[in-house]
Structure formats: C-alpha cells, structure tokens
Amino acid sequence: MKSALSVNAALDGLATLVGQDIALVGILRFEFEGTALDHFPKSERRNAEDDGPLEPSSVWLGVGSGALQFNEEQLRRWHGKRVTVLGTLLGPDEKLGGCGHFSAFPAEVLARSIERL
C-alpha cells in the first residue's frame, strides 16, 4: 500500500482511486449522522459550492453490512483527533450524487481499520 493520502488529495484523485484500497489521514468526526474523516489541516478545507457536495473536504466513513462494526466507545474518545483510516475508497452514489447522510460527502471509505496518530 502506498503512503497515506490527505482527504483532499484522495478527493482530487477520486476518478483513479475509486475501488482501491488506500490509507487516509485526517481528523475523525464521530457524531450522530456524521461519521466522517475531515481534511487536515483545517486551514486547507474547501468551502461548499452551490453545485457541489456540502462537505467538500470530508469523506463518509462506513463499514459495510458485514460483521465488522465500529468500536463506538473508542471512536467517541477519538472524535476530533488525527487518525489513519485503511479501507476501500468508493465514489458517490449515481442516483443520489453523493455519499453518507443527505449525500453530503463526495466519497466514502469502507474502513477496515482506524488508528489514532
């Protein structure tokens, strides 16, 4: 696996990275209806545009429908901290135009592991 990418770098290369296993570094957001990885540093986060996603510098985090689930207690403690996420990068849903809650995110990562930095 290549070195870890920032969230913005992964989103910039989304067309070529979809379906690939990647490592992403960012700030964990673990909230009700807001499980995501935000770009770090915060000063480089992009603003939402009228015709784009509401969260242009974030990716939705999911674990799919298998037996793997988030350790919610651990992730609550890591909320707002820098983490590395290993997983498969997915593009936006064709029908909804985005990923995650309200399709607000331009991409999703099906996480296999999350480690605190």
Tab-separated table of N, CA and C in Angstrom:
chain	number	residue	atom	x	y	z
A	1	MET	N	0.839	-1.177	0.000
A	1	MET	CA	0.000	0.000	0.000
A	1	MET	C	0.880	1.235	0.000
A	2	LYS	N	0.455	2.239	-0.738
A	2	LYS	CA	1.194	3.489	-0.812
A	2	LYS	C	1.068	4.250	0.508
A	3	SER	N	1.839	5.342	0.606
A	3	SER	CA	1.771	6.150	1.814
A	3	SER	C	0.386	6.779	1.937
A	4	ALA	N	0.061	7.217	3.144
A	4	ALA	CA	-1.257	7.775	3.432
A	4	ALA	C	-1.482	9.083	2.676
A	5	LEU	N	-2.693	9.259	2.207
A	5	LEU	CA	-3.112	10.461	1.488
A	5	LEU	C	-3.924	11.350	2.412
A	6	SER	N	-3.891	12.645	2.136
A	6	SER	CA	-4.813	13.546	2.821
A	6	SER	C	-6.190	13.350	2.193
A	7	VAL	N	-7.221	13.819	2.872
A	7	VAL	CA	-8.576	13.707	2.334
A	7	VAL	C	-8.692	14.472	1.019
A	8	ASN	N	-8.184	15.713	0.973
A	8	ASN	CA	-8.265	16.488	-0.264
A	8	ASN	C	-7.538	15.798	-1.415
A	9	ALA	N	-6.367	15.202	-1.148
A	9	ALA	CA	-5.628	14.512	-2.203
A	9	ALA	C	-6.423	13.319	-2.736
A	10	ALA	N	-7.064	12.571	-1.844
A	10	ALA	CA	-7.879	11.439	-2.278
A	10	ALA	C	-9.065	11.910	-3.115
A	11	LEU	N	-9.692	12.998	-2.703
A	11	LEU	CA	-10.832	13.516	-3.461
A	11	LEU	C	-10.401	14.076	-4.807
A	12	ASP	N	-9.226	14.692	-4.873
A	12	ASP	CA	-8.709	15.203	-6.143
A	12	ASP	C	-8.435	14.064	-7.121
A	13	GLY	N	-8.029	12.910	-6.615
A	13	GLY	CA	-7.744	11.752	-7.459
A	13	GLY	C	-8.850	10.720	-7.463
A	14	LEU	N	-10.039	11.114	-7.077
A	14	LEU	CA	-11.151	10.169	-6.906
A	14	LEU	C	-11.382	9.300	-8.141
A	15	ALA	N	-11.350	9.884	-9.311
A	15	ALA	CA	-11.641	9.124	-10.540
A	15	ALA	C	-10.706	7.930	-10.714
A	16	THR	N	-9.451	8.061	-10.314
A	16	THR	CA	-8.493	6.963	-10.473
A	16	THR	C	-8.369	6.096	-9.226
A	17	LEU	N	-8.865	6.576	-8.093
A	17	LEU	CA	-8.717	5.836	-6.833
A	17	LEU	C	-9.941	5.024	-6.431
A	18	VAL	N	-11.090	5.262	-7.063
A	18	VAL	CA	-12.315	4.540	-6.700
A	18	VAL	C	-12.083	3.043	-6.811
A	19	GLY	N	-12.485	2.323	-5.766
A	19	GLY	CA	-12.345	0.869	-5.732
A	19	GLY	C	-11.012	0.385	-5.224
A	20	GLN	N	-10.092	1.282	-4.971
A	20	GLN	CA	-8.767	0.886	-4.489
A	20	GLN	C	-8.688	0.940	-2.963
A	21	ASP	N	-7.814	0.105	-2.429
A	21	ASP	CA	-7.500	0.167	-1.005
A	21	ASP	C	-6.516	1.300	-0.804
A	22	ILE	N	-6.841	2.188	0.129
A	22	ILE	CA	-5.993	3.343	0.388
A	22	ILE	C	-5.858	3.568	1.887
A	23	ALA	N	-4.900	4.408	2.231
A	23	ALA	CA	-4.737	4.902	3.601
A	23	ALA	C	-4.985	6.397	3.556
A	24	LEU	N	-5.854	6.877	4.435
A	24	LEU	CA	-6.193	8.291	4.517
A	24	LEU	C	-5.864	8.817	5.902
A	25	VAL	N	-5.341	10.037	5.952
A	25	VAL	CA	-5.065	10.700	7.225
A	25	VAL	C	-5.964	11.910	7.329
A	26	GLY	N	-6.575	12.094	8.490
A	26	GLY	CA	-7.433	13.258	8.701
A	26	GLY	C	-7.908	13.325	10.139
A	27	ILE	N	-8.904	14.166	10.352
A	27	ILE	CA	-9.498	14.356	11.665
A	27	ILE	C	-10.796	13.546	11.722
A	28	LEU	N	-10.897	12.667	12.705
A	28	LEU	CA	-12.077	11.832	12.856
A	28	LEU	C	-13.252	12.656	13.367
A	29	ARG	N	-14.379	12.507	12.715
A	29	ARG	CA	-15.637	13.086	13.190
A	29	ARG	C	-16.566	11.915	13.479
A	30	PHE	N	-16.907	11.734	14.733
A	30	PHE	CA	-17.785	10.621	15.112
A	30	PHE	C	-18.960	11.186	15.882
A	31	GLU	N	-20.000	11.540	15.127
A	31	GLU	CA	-21.208	12.155	15.670
A	31	GLU	C	-22.422	11.425	15.118
A	32	PHE	N	-23.569	11.678	15.725
A	32	PHE	CA	-24.824	11.165	15.202
A	32	PHE	C	-25.019	11.703	13.790
A	33	GLU	N	-25.210	10.825	12.826
A	33	GLU	CA	-25.391	11.159	11.417
A	33	GLU	C	-24.221	11.955	10.842
A	34	GLY	N	-23.030	11.766	11.404
A	34	GLY	CA	-21.867	12.485	10.902
A	34	GLY	C	-20.580	11.733	11.147
A	35	THR	N	-20.491	10.494	10.701
A	35	THR	CA	-19.281	9.707	10.848
A	35	THR	C	-18.426	9.933	9.612
A	36	ALA	N	-17.336	10.687	9.778
A	36	ALA	CA	-16.560	11.105	8.608
A	36	ALA	C	-15.101	11.326	8.976
A	37	LEU	N	-14.300	11.502	7.938
A	37	LEU	CA	-12.909	11.887	8.075
A	37	LEU	C	-12.755	13.235	7.393
A	38	ASP	N	-12.336	14.238	8.163
A	38	ASP	CA	-12.187	15.602	7.657
A	38	ASP	C	-10.725	15.874	7.310
A	39	HIS	N	-10.531	16.693	6.290
A	39	HIS	CA	-9.180	17.045	5.860
A	39	HIS	C	-8.421	17.760	6.977
A	40	PHE	N	-7.132	17.487	7.052
A	40	PHE	CA	-6.221	18.167	7.966
A	40	PHE	C	-5.048	18.667	7.146
A	41	PRO	N	-4.634	19.914	7.281
A	41	PRO	CA	-5.030	20.892	8.284
A	41	PRO	C	-6.338	21.594	7.931
A	42	LYS	N	-7.002	22.077	8.961
A	42	LYS	CA	-8.296	22.722	8.809
A	42	LYS	C	-8.230	23.931	7.868
A	43	SER	N	-7.095	24.633	7.866
A	43	SER	CA	-6.949	25.830	7.025
A	43	SER	C	-7.032	25.515	5.535
A	44	GLU	N	-6.862	24.251	5.140
A	44	GLU	CA	-6.922	23.855	3.731
A	44	GLU	C	-8.266	23.259	3.331
A	45	ARG	N	-9.226	23.237	4.249
A	45	ARG	CA	-10.533	22.683	3.910
A	45	ARG	C	-11.245	23.586	2.921
A	46	ARG	N	-11.956	22.954	2.026
A	46	ARG	CA	-12.663	23.666	0.963
A	46	ARG	C	-14.068	24.047	1.412
A	47	ASN	N	-14.552	25.146	0.878
A	47	ASN	CA	-15.913	25.595	1.162
A	47	ASN	C	-16.878	24.949	0.182
A	48	ALA	N	-18.091	24.705	0.651
A	48	ALA	CA	-19.124	24.129	-0.211
A	48	ALA	C	-19.500	25.127	-1.295
A	49	GLU	N	-19.689	24.606	-2.502
A	49	GLU	CA	-20.142	25.425	-3.627
A	49	GLU	C	-21.593	25.076	-3.923
A	50	ASP	N	-22.277	25.947	-4.619
A	50	ASP	CA	-23.703	25.760	-4.895
A	50	ASP	C	-24.024	24.429	-5.562
A	51	ASP	N	-23.188	23.999	-6.500
A	51	ASP	CA	-23.482	22.782	-7.248
A	51	ASP	C	-22.673	21.574	-6.775
A	52	GLY	N	-21.989	21.693	-5.647
A	52	GLY	CA	-21.153	20.608	-5.161
A	52	GLY	C	-21.638	20.026	-3.853
A	53	PRO	N	-20.849	19.111	-3.300
A	53	PRO	CA	-21.227	18.491	-2.025
A	53	PRO	C	-21.171	19.489	-0.870
A	54	LEU	N	-21.968	19.236	0.152
A	54	LEU	CA	-21.981	20.097	1.341
A	54	LEU	C	-20.700	19.966	2.160
A	55	GLU	N	-20.028	18.832	2.029
A	55	GLU	CA	-18.806	18.542	2.785
A	55	GLU	C	-17.659	18.256	1.809
A	56	PRO	N	-17.146	19.261	1.089
A	56	PRO	CA	-16.188	19.019	0.011
A	56	PRO	C	-14.787	18.594	0.459
A	57	SER	N	-14.476	18.664	1.745
A	57	SER	CA	-13.159	18.231	2.237
A	57	SER	C	-13.300	17.131	3.283
A	58	SER	N	-14.303	16.285	3.085
A	58	SER	CA	-14.556	15.187	4.016
A	58	SER	C	-15.007	13.956	3.254
A	59	VAL	N	-14.747	12.788	3.820
A	59	VAL	CA	-15.269	11.536	3.272
A	59	VAL	C	-16.075	10.833	4.365
A	60	TRP	N	-17.162	10.244	3.945
A	60	TRP	CA	-18.018	9.467	4.843
A	60	TRP	C	-17.285	8.188	5.223
A	61	LEU	N	-17.417	7.758	6.470
A	61	LEU	CA	-16.816	6.504	6.913
A	61	LEU	C	-17.911	5.471	7.111
A	62	GLY	N	-17.711	4.306	6.539
A	62	GLY	CA	-18.645	3.205	6.698
A	62	GLY	C	-17.900	1.908	6.905
A	63	VAL	N	-18.632	0.887	7.315
A	63	VAL	CA	-18.031	-0.431	7.495
A	63	VAL	C	-18.761	-1.505	6.695
A	64	GLY	N	-19.721	-1.109	5.883
A	64	GLY	CA	-20.453	-2.078	5.082
A	64	GLY	C	-21.476	-2.824	5.907
A	65	SER	N	-21.969	-3.917	5.359
A	65	SER	CA	-23.037	-4.660	6.024
A	65	SER	C	-22.564	-5.979	6.622
A	66	GLY	N	-21.263	-6.203	6.688
A	66	GLY	CA	-20.731	-7.448	7.238
A	66	GLY	C	-20.641	-7.436	8.754
A	67	ALA	N	-19.830	-8.311	9.285
A	67	ALA	CA	-19.699	-8.460	10.730
A	67	ALA	C	-18.842	-7.358	11.353
A	68	LEU	N	-17.993	-6.716	10.557
A	68	LEU	CA	-17.150	-5.654	11.084
A	68	LEU	C	-17.998	-4.443	11.447
A	69	GLN	N	-17.834	-3.933	12.655
A	69	GLN	CA	-18.572	-2.767	13.118
A	69	GLN	C	-17.618	-1.798	13.796
A	70	PHE	N	-18.024	-0.530	13.891
A	70	PHE	CA	-17.226	0.457	14.601
A	70	PHE	C	-17.209	0.137	16.094
A	71	ASN	N	-16.066	0.390	16.724
A	71	ASN	CA	-15.985	0.370	18.178
A	71	ASN	C	-16.405	1.767	18.630
A	72	GLU	N	-17.685	1.944	18.875
A	72	GLU	CA	-18.242	3.277	19.110
A	72	GLU	C	-17.634	3.972	20.326
A	73	GLU	N	-17.399	3.233	21.389
A	73	GLU	CA	-16.812	3.838	22.582
A	73	GLU	C	-15.425	4.400	22.284
A	74	GLN	N	-14.617	3.641	21.573
A	74	GLN	CA	-13.270	4.094	21.212
A	74	GLN	C	-13.322	5.306	20.285
A	75	LEU	N	-14.181	5.239	19.279
A	75	LEU	CA	-14.248	6.324	18.306
A	75	LEU	C	-14.812	7.609	18.911
A	76	ARG	N	-15.682	7.506	19.897
A	76	ARG	CA	-16.141	8.716	20.600
A	76	ARG	C	-14.973	9.412	21.284
A	77	ARG	N	-14.068	8.628	21.856
A	77	ARG	CA	-12.883	9.210	22.515
A	77	ARG	C	-11.942	9.838	21.490
A	78	TRP	N	-11.917	9.304	20.282
A	78	TRP	CA	-11.020	9.806	19.239
A	78	TRP	C	-11.641	10.917	18.411
A	79	HIS	N	-12.894	11.259	18.644
A	79	HIS	CA	-13.559	12.335	17.903
A	79	HIS	C	-12.720	13.610	18.010
A	80	GLY	N	-12.411	14.213	16.850
A	80	GLY	CA	-11.611	15.433	16.817
A	80	GLY	C	-10.108	15.202	16.807
A	81	LYS	N	-9.683	13.944	16.807
A	81	LYS	CA	-8.254	13.606	16.805
A	81	LYS	C	-7.827	13.145	15.411
A	82	ARG	N	-6.511	13.251	15.146
A	82	ARG	CA	-5.957	12.768	13.876
A	82	ARG	C	-5.884	11.251	13.889
A	83	VAL	N	-6.309	10.654	12.786
A	83	VAL	CA	-6.306	9.203	12.641
A	83	VAL	C	-5.865	8.827	11.227
A	84	THR	N	-5.506	7.571	11.066
A	84	THR	CA	-5.287	6.974	9.754
A	84	THR	C	-6.366	5.926	9.553
A	85	VAL	N	-7.014	5.981	8.414
A	85	VAL	CA	-8.055	5.017	8.063
A	85	VAL	C	-7.567	4.203	6.884
A	86	LEU	N	-7.609	2.882	7.021
A	86	LEU	CA	-7.306	1.973	5.915
A	86	LEU	C	-8.624	1.419	5.409
A	87	GLY	N	-8.835	1.470	4.104
A	87	GLY	CA	-10.079	0.944	3.564
A	87	GLY	C	-10.170	1.134	2.067
A	88	THR	N	-11.347	0.851	1.542
A	88	THR	CA	-11.615	0.943	0.112
A	88	THR	C	-12.371	2.230	-0.168
A	89	LEU	N	-11.864	3.011	-1.113
A	89	LEU	CA	-12.489	4.275	-1.473
A	89	LEU	C	-13.610	4.034	-2.479
A	90	LEU	N	-14.773	4.591	-2.182
A	90	LEU	CA	-15.941	4.470	-3.056
A	90	LEU	C	-16.368	5.845	-3.526
A	91	GLY	N	-16.871	5.912	-4.747
A	91	GLY	CA	-17.360	7.170	-5.299
A	91	GLY	C	-18.794	7.427	-4.898
A	92	PRO	N	-19.345	8.551	-5.341
A	92	PRO	CA	-20.708	8.908	-4.974
A	92	PRO	C	-21.742	7.982	-5.604
A	93	ASP	N	-22.851	7.823	-4.918
A	93	ASP	CA	-23.973	7.042	-5.419
A	93	ASP	C	-24.503	7.717	-6.687
A	94	GLU	N	-24.659	6.960	-7.757
A	94	GLU	CA	-25.089	7.530	-9.042
A	94	GLU	C	-26.462	8.194	-8.958
A	95	LYS	N	-27.366	7.625	-8.176
A	95	LYS	CA	-28.721	8.172	-8.080
A	95	LYS	C	-28.786	9.385	-7.164
A	96	LEU	N	-27.984	9.373	-6.111
A	96	LEU	CA	-28.064	10.443	-5.108
A	96	LEU	C	-27.014	11.531	-5.300
A	97	GLY	N	-25.941	11.211	-6.010
A	97	GLY	CA	-24.915	12.208	-6.282
A	97	GLY	C	-23.913	12.423	-5.171
A	98	GLY	N	-23.997	11.653	-4.114
A	98	GLY	CA	-23.057	11.800	-3.005
A	98	GLY	C	-23.074	10.573	-2.127
A	99	CYS	N	-22.406	10.678	-0.992
A	99	CYS	CA	-22.314	9.574	-0.039
A	99	CYS	C	-22.744	10.067	1.338
A	100	GLY	N	-23.130	9.131	2.184
A	100	GLY	CA	-23.411	9.450	3.573
A	100	GLY	C	-24.716	10.187	3.787
A	101	HIS	N	-24.836	10.759	4.975
A	101	HIS	CA	-26.053	11.438	5.401
A	101	HIS	C	-26.379	12.592	4.451
A	102	PHE	N	-27.597	12.591	3.918
A	102	PHE	CA	-28.061	13.594	2.951
A	102	PHE	C	-27.166	13.673	1.713
A	103	SER	N	-26.400	12.615	1.424
A	103	SER	CA	-25.479	12.594	0.277
A	103	SER	C	-24.561	13.808	0.276
A	104	ALA	N	-24.153	14.237	1.466
A	104	ALA	CA	-23.375	15.469	1.629
A	104	ALA	C	-21.887	15.298	1.349
A	105	PHE	N	-21.431	14.061	1.194
A	105	PHE	CA	-19.999	13.792	1.067
A	105	PHE	C	-19.680	13.306	-0.342
A	106	PRO	N	-18.550	13.745	-0.908
A	106	PRO	CA	-18.208	13.372	-2.280
A	106	PRO	C	-17.719	11.932	-2.435
A	107	ALA	N	-17.377	11.278	-1.332
A	107	ALA	CA	-16.861	9.906	-1.406
A	107	ALA	C	-17.065	9.223	-0.059
A	108	GLU	N	-16.828	7.919	-0.053
A	108	GLU	CA	-16.941	7.112	1.162
A	108	GLU	C	-15.744	6.184	1.238
A	109	VAL	N	-15.323	5.891	2.450
A	109	VAL	CA	-14.298	4.878	2.676
A	109	VAL	C	-14.925	3.760	3.491
A	110	LEU	N	-14.895	2.531	2.939
A	110	LEU	CA	-15.292	1.362	3.717
A	110	LEU	C	-14.084	0.967	4.544
A	111	ALA	N	-14.131	1.309	5.814
A	111	ALA	CA	-12.968	1.184	6.698
A	111	ALA	C	-12.735	-0.263	7.135
A	112	ARG	N	-11.476	-0.648	7.110
A	112	ARG	CA	-11.036	-1.918	7.684
A	112	ARG	C	-10.356	-1.690	9.027
A	113	SER	N	-9.697	-0.529	9.144
A	113	SER	CA	-9.062	-0.193	10.425
A	113	SER	C	-8.947	1.311	10.564
A	114	ILE	N	-8.972	1.748	11.814
A	114	ILE	CA	-8.789	3.162	12.154
A	114	ILE	C	-7.787	3.202	13.307
A	115	GLU	N	-6.707	3.942	13.103
A	115	GLU	CA	-5.665	4.044	14.130
A	115	GLU	C	-5.427	5.504	14.471
A	116	ARG	N	-5.265	5.777	15.745
A	116	ARG	CA	-5.001	7.131	16.183
A	116	ARG	C	-3.517	7.456	15.944
A	117	LEU	N	-3.241	8.669	15.506
A	117	LEU	CA	-1.854	9.136	15.317
A	117	LEU	C	-1.349	9.797	16.575
